[in-house]
Coordinates of C-alpha atoms in Angstrom, one line a residue:
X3 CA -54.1 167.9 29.3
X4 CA -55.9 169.7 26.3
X5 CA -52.8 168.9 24.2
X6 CA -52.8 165.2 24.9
X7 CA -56.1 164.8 24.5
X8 CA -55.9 166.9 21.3
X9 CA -52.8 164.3 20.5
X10 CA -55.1 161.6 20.8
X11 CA -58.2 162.0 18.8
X12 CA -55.3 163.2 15.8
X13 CA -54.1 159.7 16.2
X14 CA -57.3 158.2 16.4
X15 CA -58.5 159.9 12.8
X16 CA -55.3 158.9 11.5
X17 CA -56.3 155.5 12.2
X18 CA -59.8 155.8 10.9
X19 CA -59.0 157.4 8.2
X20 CA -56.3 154.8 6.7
X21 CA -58.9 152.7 7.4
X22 CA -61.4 154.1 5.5
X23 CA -59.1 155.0 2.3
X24 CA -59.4 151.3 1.1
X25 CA -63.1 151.4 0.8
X26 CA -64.2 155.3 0.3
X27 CA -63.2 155.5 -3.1
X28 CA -65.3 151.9 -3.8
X29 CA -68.1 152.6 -2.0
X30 CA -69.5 155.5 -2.7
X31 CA -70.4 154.7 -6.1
X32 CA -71.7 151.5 -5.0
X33 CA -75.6 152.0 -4.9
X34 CA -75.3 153.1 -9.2
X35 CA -74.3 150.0 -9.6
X36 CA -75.6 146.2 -9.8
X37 CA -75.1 142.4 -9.6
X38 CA -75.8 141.6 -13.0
X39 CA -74.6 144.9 -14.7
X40 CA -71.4 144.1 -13.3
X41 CA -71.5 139.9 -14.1
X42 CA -72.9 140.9 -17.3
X43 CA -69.8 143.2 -18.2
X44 CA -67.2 141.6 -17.0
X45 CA -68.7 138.2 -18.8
X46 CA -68.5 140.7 -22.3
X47 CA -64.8 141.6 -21.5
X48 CA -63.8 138.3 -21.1
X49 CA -65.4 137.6 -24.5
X50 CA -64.2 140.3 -26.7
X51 CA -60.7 139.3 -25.5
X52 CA -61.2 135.6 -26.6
X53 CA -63.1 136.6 -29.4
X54 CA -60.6 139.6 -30.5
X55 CA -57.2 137.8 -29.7
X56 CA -54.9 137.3 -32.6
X57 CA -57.2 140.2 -34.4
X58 CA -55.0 143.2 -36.1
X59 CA -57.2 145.7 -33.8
X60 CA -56.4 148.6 -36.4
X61 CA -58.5 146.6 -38.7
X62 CA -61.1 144.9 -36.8
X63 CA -62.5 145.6 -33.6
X64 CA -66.7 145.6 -31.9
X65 CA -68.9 148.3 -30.9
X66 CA -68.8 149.6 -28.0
X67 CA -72.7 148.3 -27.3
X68 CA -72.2 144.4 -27.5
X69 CA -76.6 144.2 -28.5
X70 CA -78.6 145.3 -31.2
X71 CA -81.9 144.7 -31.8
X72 CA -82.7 145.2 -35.9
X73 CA -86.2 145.0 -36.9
X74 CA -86.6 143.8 -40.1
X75 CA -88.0 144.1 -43.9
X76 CA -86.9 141.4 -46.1
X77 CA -88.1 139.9 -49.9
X78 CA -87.2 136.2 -50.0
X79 CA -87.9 134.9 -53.6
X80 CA -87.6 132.0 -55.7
X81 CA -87.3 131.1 -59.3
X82 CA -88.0 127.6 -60.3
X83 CA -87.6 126.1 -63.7
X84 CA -88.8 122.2 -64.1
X85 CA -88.6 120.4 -67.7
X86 CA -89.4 116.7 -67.6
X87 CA -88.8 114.6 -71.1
X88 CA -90.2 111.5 -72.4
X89 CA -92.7 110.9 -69.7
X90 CA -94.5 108.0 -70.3
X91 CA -98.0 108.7 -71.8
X92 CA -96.9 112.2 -71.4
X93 CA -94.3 113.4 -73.8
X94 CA -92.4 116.6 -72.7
X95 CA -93.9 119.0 -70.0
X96 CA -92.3 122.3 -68.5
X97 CA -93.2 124.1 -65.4
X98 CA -92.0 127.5 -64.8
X99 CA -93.1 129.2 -61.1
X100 CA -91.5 131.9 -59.0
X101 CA -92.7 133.6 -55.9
X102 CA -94.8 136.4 -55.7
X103 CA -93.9 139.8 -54.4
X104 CA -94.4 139.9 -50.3
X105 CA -93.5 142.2 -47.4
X106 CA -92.1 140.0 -44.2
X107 CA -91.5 141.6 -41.2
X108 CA -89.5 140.6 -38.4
X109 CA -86.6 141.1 -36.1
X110 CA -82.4 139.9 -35.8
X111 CA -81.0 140.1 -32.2
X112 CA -76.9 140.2 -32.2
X113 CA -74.7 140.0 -29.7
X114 CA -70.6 140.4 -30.7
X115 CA -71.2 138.2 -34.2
X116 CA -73.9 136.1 -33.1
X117 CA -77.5 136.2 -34.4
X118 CA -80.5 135.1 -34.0
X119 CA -83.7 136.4 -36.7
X120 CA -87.4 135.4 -37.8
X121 CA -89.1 136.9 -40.6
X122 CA -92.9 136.1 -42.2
X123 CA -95.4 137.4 -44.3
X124 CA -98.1 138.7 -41.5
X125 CA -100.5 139.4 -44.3
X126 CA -100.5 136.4 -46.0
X127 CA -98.2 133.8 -44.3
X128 CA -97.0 133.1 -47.6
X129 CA -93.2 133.0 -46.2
X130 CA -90.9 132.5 -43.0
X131 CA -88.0 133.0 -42.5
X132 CA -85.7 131.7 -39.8
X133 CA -81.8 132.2 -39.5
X134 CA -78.8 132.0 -37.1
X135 CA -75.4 133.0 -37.4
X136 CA -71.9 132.2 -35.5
X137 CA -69.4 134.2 -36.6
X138 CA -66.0 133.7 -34.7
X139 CA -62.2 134.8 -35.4
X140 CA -61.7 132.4 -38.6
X141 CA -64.2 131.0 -39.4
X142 CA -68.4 131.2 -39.2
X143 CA -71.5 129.0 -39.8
X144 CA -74.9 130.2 -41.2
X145 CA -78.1 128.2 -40.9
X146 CA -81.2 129.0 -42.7
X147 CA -84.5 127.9 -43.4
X148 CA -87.3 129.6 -45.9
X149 CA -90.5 128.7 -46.6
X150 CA -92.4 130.0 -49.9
X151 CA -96.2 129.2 -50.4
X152 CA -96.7 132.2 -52.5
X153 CA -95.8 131.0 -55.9
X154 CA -96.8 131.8 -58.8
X155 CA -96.8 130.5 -62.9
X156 CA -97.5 127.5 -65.3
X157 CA -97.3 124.1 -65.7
X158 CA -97.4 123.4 -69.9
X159 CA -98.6 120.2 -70.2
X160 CA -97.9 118.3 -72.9
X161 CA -99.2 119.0 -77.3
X162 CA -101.0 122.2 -77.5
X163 CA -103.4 122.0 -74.4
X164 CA -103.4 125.1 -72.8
X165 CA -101.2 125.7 -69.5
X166 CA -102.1 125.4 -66.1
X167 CA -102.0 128.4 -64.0
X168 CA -100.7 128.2 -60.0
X169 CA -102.7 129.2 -57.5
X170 CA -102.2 130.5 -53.8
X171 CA -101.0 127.5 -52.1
X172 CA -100.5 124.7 -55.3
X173 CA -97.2 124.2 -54.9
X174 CA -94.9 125.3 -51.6
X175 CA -91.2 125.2 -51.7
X176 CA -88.9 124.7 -48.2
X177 CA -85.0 125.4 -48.5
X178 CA -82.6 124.6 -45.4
X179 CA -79.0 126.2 -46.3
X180 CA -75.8 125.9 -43.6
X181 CA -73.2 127.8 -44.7
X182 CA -69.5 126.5 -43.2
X183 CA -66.8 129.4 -44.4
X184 CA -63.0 129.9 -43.1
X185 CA -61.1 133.4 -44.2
X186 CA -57.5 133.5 -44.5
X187 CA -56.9 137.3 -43.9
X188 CA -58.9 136.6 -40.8
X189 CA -56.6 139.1 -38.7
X190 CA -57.8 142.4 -40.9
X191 CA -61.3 141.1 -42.5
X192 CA -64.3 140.0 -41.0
X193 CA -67.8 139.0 -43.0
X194 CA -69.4 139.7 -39.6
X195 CA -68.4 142.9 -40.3
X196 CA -70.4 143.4 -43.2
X197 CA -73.6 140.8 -43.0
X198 CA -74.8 141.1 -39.7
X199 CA -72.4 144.0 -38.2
X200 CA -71.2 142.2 -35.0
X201 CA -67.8 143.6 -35.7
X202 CA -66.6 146.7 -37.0
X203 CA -63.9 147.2 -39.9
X204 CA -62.2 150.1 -39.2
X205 CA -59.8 149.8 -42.2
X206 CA -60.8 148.2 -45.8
X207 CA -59.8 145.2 -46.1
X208 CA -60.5 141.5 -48.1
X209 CA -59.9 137.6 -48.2
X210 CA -59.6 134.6 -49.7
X211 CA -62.6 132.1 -48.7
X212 CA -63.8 128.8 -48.7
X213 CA -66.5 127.4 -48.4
X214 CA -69.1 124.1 -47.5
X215 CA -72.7 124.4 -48.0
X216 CA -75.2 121.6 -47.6
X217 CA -78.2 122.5 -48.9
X218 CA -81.9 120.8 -48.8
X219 CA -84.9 121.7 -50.9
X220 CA -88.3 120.2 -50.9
X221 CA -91.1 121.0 -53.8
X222 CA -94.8 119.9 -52.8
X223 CA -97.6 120.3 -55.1
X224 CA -101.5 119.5 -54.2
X225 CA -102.5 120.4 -58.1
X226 CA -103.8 117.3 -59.0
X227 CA -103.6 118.2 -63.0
X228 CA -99.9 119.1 -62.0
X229 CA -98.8 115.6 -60.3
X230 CA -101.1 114.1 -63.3
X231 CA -98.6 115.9 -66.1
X232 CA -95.5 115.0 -64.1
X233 CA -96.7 111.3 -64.0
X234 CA -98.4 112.0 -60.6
X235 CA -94.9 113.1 -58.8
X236 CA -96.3 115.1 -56.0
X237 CA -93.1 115.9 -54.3
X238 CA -89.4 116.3 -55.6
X239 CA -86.8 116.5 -52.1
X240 CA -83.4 117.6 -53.6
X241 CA -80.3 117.3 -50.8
X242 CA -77.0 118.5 -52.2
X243 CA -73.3 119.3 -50.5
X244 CA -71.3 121.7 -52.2
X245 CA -67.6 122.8 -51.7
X246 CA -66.0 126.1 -52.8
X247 CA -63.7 129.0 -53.2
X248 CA -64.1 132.4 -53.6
X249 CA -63.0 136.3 -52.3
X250 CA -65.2 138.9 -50.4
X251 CA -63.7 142.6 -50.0
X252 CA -64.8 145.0 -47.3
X253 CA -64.8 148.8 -47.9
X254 CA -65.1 152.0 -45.7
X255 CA -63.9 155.2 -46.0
X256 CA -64.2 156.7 -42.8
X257 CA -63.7 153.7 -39.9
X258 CA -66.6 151.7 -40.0
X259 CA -69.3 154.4 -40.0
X260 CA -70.4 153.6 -43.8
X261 CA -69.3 150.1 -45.3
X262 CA -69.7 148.4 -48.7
X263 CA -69.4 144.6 -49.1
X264 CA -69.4 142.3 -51.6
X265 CA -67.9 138.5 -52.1
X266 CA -68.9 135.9 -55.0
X267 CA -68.2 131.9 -53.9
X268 CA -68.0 129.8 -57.2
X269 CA -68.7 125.9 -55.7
X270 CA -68.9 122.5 -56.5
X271 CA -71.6 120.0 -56.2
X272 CA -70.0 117.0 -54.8
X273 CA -72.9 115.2 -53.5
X274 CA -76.3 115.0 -55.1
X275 CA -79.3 113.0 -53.5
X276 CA -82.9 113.4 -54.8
X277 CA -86.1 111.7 -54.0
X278 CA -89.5 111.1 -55.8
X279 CA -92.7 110.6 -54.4
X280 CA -95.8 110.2 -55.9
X281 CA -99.6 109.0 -55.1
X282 CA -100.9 105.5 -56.3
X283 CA -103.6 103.1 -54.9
X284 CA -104.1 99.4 -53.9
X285 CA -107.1 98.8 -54.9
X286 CA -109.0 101.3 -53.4
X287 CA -106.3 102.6 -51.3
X288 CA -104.2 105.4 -51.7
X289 CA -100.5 105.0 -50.9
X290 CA -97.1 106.6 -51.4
X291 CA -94.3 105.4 -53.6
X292 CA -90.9 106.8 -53.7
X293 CA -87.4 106.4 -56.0
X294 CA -84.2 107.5 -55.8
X295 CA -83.0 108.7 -59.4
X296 CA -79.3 109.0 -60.1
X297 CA -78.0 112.3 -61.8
X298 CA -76.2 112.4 -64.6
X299 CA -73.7 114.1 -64.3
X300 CA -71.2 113.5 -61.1
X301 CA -70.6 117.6 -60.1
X302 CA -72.3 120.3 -60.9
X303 CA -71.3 124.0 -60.8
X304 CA -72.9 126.1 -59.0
X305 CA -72.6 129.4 -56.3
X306 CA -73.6 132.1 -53.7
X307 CA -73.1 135.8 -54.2
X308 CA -73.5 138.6 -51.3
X309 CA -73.4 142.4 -50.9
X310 CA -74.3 144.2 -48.7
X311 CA -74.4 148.0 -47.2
X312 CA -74.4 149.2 -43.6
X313 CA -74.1 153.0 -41.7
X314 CA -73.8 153.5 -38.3
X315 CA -75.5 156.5 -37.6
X316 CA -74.0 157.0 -33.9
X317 CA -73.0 154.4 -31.2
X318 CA -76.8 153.6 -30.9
X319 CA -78.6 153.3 -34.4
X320 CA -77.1 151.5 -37.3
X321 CA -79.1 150.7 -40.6
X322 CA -77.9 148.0 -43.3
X323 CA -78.8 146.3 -45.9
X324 CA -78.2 143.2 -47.6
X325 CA -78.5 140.4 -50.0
X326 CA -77.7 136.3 -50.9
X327 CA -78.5 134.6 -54.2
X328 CA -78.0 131.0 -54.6
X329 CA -78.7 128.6 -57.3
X330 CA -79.6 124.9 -57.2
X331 CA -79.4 122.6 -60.6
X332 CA -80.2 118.7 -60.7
X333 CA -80.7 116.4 -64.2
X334 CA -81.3 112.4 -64.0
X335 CA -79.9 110.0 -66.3
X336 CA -81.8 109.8 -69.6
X337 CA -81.7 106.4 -69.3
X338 CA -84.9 106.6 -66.8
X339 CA -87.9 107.5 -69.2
X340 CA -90.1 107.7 -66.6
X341 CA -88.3 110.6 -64.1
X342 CA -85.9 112.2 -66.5
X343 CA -85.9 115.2 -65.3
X344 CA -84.3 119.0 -65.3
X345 CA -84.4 121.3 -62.5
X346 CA -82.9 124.7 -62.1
X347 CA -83.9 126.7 -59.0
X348 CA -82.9 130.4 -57.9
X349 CA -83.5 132.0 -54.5
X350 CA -82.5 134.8 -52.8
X351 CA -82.9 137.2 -49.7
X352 CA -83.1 140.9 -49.7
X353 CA -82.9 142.3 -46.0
X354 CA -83.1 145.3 -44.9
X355 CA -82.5 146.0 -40.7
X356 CA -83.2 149.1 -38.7
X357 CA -80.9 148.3 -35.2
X358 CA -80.7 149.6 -31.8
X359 CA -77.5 149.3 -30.4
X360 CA -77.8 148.9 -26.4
X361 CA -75.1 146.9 -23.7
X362 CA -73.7 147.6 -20.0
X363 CA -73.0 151.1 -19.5
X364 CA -69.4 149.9 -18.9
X365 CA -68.6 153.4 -17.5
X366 CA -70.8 152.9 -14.6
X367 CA -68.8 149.6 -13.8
X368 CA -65.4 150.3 -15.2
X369 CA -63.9 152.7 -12.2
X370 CA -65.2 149.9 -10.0
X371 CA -63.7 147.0 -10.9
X372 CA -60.6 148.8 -12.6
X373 CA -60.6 150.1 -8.6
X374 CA -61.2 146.8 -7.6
X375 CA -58.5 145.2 -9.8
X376 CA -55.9 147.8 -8.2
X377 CA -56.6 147.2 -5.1
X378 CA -56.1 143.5 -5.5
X379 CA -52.9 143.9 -6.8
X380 CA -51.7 145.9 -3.6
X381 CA -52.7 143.3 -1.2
X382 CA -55.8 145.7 0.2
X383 CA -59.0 145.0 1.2
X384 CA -61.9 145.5 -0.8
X385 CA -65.1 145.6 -0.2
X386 CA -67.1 144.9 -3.1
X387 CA -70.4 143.3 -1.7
X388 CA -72.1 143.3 -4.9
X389 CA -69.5 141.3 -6.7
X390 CA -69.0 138.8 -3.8
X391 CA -72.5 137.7 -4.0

């Protein structure tokens, strides 16, 4: 009797315990883990694989936290040179302004190439800064937008009368840039890599590029001795697109942990738009007028340069640091006395980013759902609550 009854509560663990084999190993762990940790890194993995397909992965490849939050320092500045000749009543008048020096502060979130950042002066509030960044296998796209209200100069009016000094606040500049850029060595080099870090190089590397760029600037001045010498044009709205070619090279010694960058874009202005406005009256009654000058000249040459450099400390602080210079020209036709102008504008951006590299501690998911995945495969049960909800 002891035997069989010995017999049968062996049998009975046997069954309990095949049983219990399919979910043991799974649920223990269970309480560490979460809903959303779990979405969230499975949602990442199916990224980096559409994101990294096609890729040379001894070359290029991400960091192993998908976030970083940078804060920011950054100098945005401006160089402006304005010659108008023949104006009417006026003769020839120059104006010469560039932006004063100014601390902006501010932050860049970046997840796997794509960011999102805001700068401004919080002194002043001479200058903002906004920008966002897609940067996918082949190809990216950039849009930015400053704001400078900080500038200072002269405005040489015409014979020997003395020059007008600027002011806080006489004249403010706004420039909207979107960048459009495809790399041919896409497979091995990566400007992500370099500009905002959302992939890593692990080898050096470089490639041809091209490049569109539209590109929008508007110059307002409330100097009312200013409009006066520039035959009261108050406001000059320059819109230009721009096609070109160029090479950028990434460097590291040692897999990614310090990298150089630098690339140069020589470009073509293919499209030039510019509008006039200036004050006048009815009567009594002020009003706005506005013309649409022709240029003179069909293109224009113009381009961008970058560099940049970037450390990553360990897997959870990086520091980089960057920087763009672009340059905008326009010239009307001489045949209009009355707007024949020349314009030739710099700006650039000097960043520099302090990050904090954070993500889904994969390895509290990754036995799970590689255990989960396994079990699938074998036909089992599995009892994953957490990932059924």
């Amino acid at each position: 009797m002891l035997l069989l009854l010995t017999g049968a509560v062996a049998v009975h663990s046997e069954e309990l315990s095949e049983q219990s084999d399919q979910y043991t190993d799974l649920q223990a762990p269970q309480p560490h883990y979460t809903n959303t940790e779990t979405f969230l890194y499975r949602l990442d993995r199916f990224i980096q694989k559409i994101l990294l397909n096609e890729l040379d992965s001894s070359y290029l490849t991400f960091h192993e936290n998908c976030w970083r939050l940078s804060f920011t320092n950054s100098e945005t500045g401006n160089l402006t040179g304005l010659q108008a000749y023949d104006i009417i009543n006026k003769g020839n008048v120059a104006l010469n302004i560039h932006s004063r020096p100014s601390v902006d502060l501010g932050f860049d979130i970046n997840y796997r190439g794509i960011s999102l950042s805001f700068a401004w002066d919080p002194l002043h509030s001479y200058t903002q800064k906004f920008n966002f960044a897609f940067y996918g296998r082949t190809c990216g796209i950039e849009i930015s937008h400053y704001t400078y209200a900080n500038m200072s100069g002269d405005f040489q009016p015409v014979g020997n009368n003395p020059p007008i000094i600027f002011k806080d606040n006489d004249m403010e500049i706004k420039t909207t840039l979107i960048n459009l850029f495809y790399a041919f060595n896409y497979k091995k080099y990566s400007p992500s890599a370099s500009i905002r870090q959302g992939y890593r190089q692990l080898k050096p590397a470089g490639s041809f590029l091209v490049n569109a760029q539209y590109r929008g600037n508007s110059f307002v001045t409330v100097n009312e001795n200013i409009t006066e010498g520039l035959n009261y044009i108050n406001e000059i709205n320059l819109y230009q697109i721009a096609l070109g070619a160029g090479y950028g090279y990434n460097y590291t010694p040692n897999r990614g942990k310090v990298m150089l960058h630098i690339s140069a874009m020589p470009m073509i202005v293919v499209f030039n738009h510019a509008v006039f406005t200036w004050n006048d009256k009815i009567g009594d009654t002020p009003i706005q007028l506005s013309s649409v000058p022709k240029p003179r000249f069909p293109v224009y040459f113009t381009g961008t340069a970058r560099a940049s450099v970037a450390w990553e400390a360990n897997k959870w602080v990086s520091l980089a640091a960057y920087g763009q210079f672009n340059n905008i020209r326009f010239r009307t036709k001489e045949t209009q006395e009355t707007e024949n102008l020349r314009l030739n504008s710099w700006d650039w951006s000097v960043n520099i980013l302090i990050g904090v590299r954070f993500g889904v501690k994969k390895e509290r998911v990754k036995a799970v759902l590689e255990a989960h995945d396994e079990k699938a495969r074998n036909g089992a049960k599995v009892f994953l609550p957490f990932l059924d909800k």
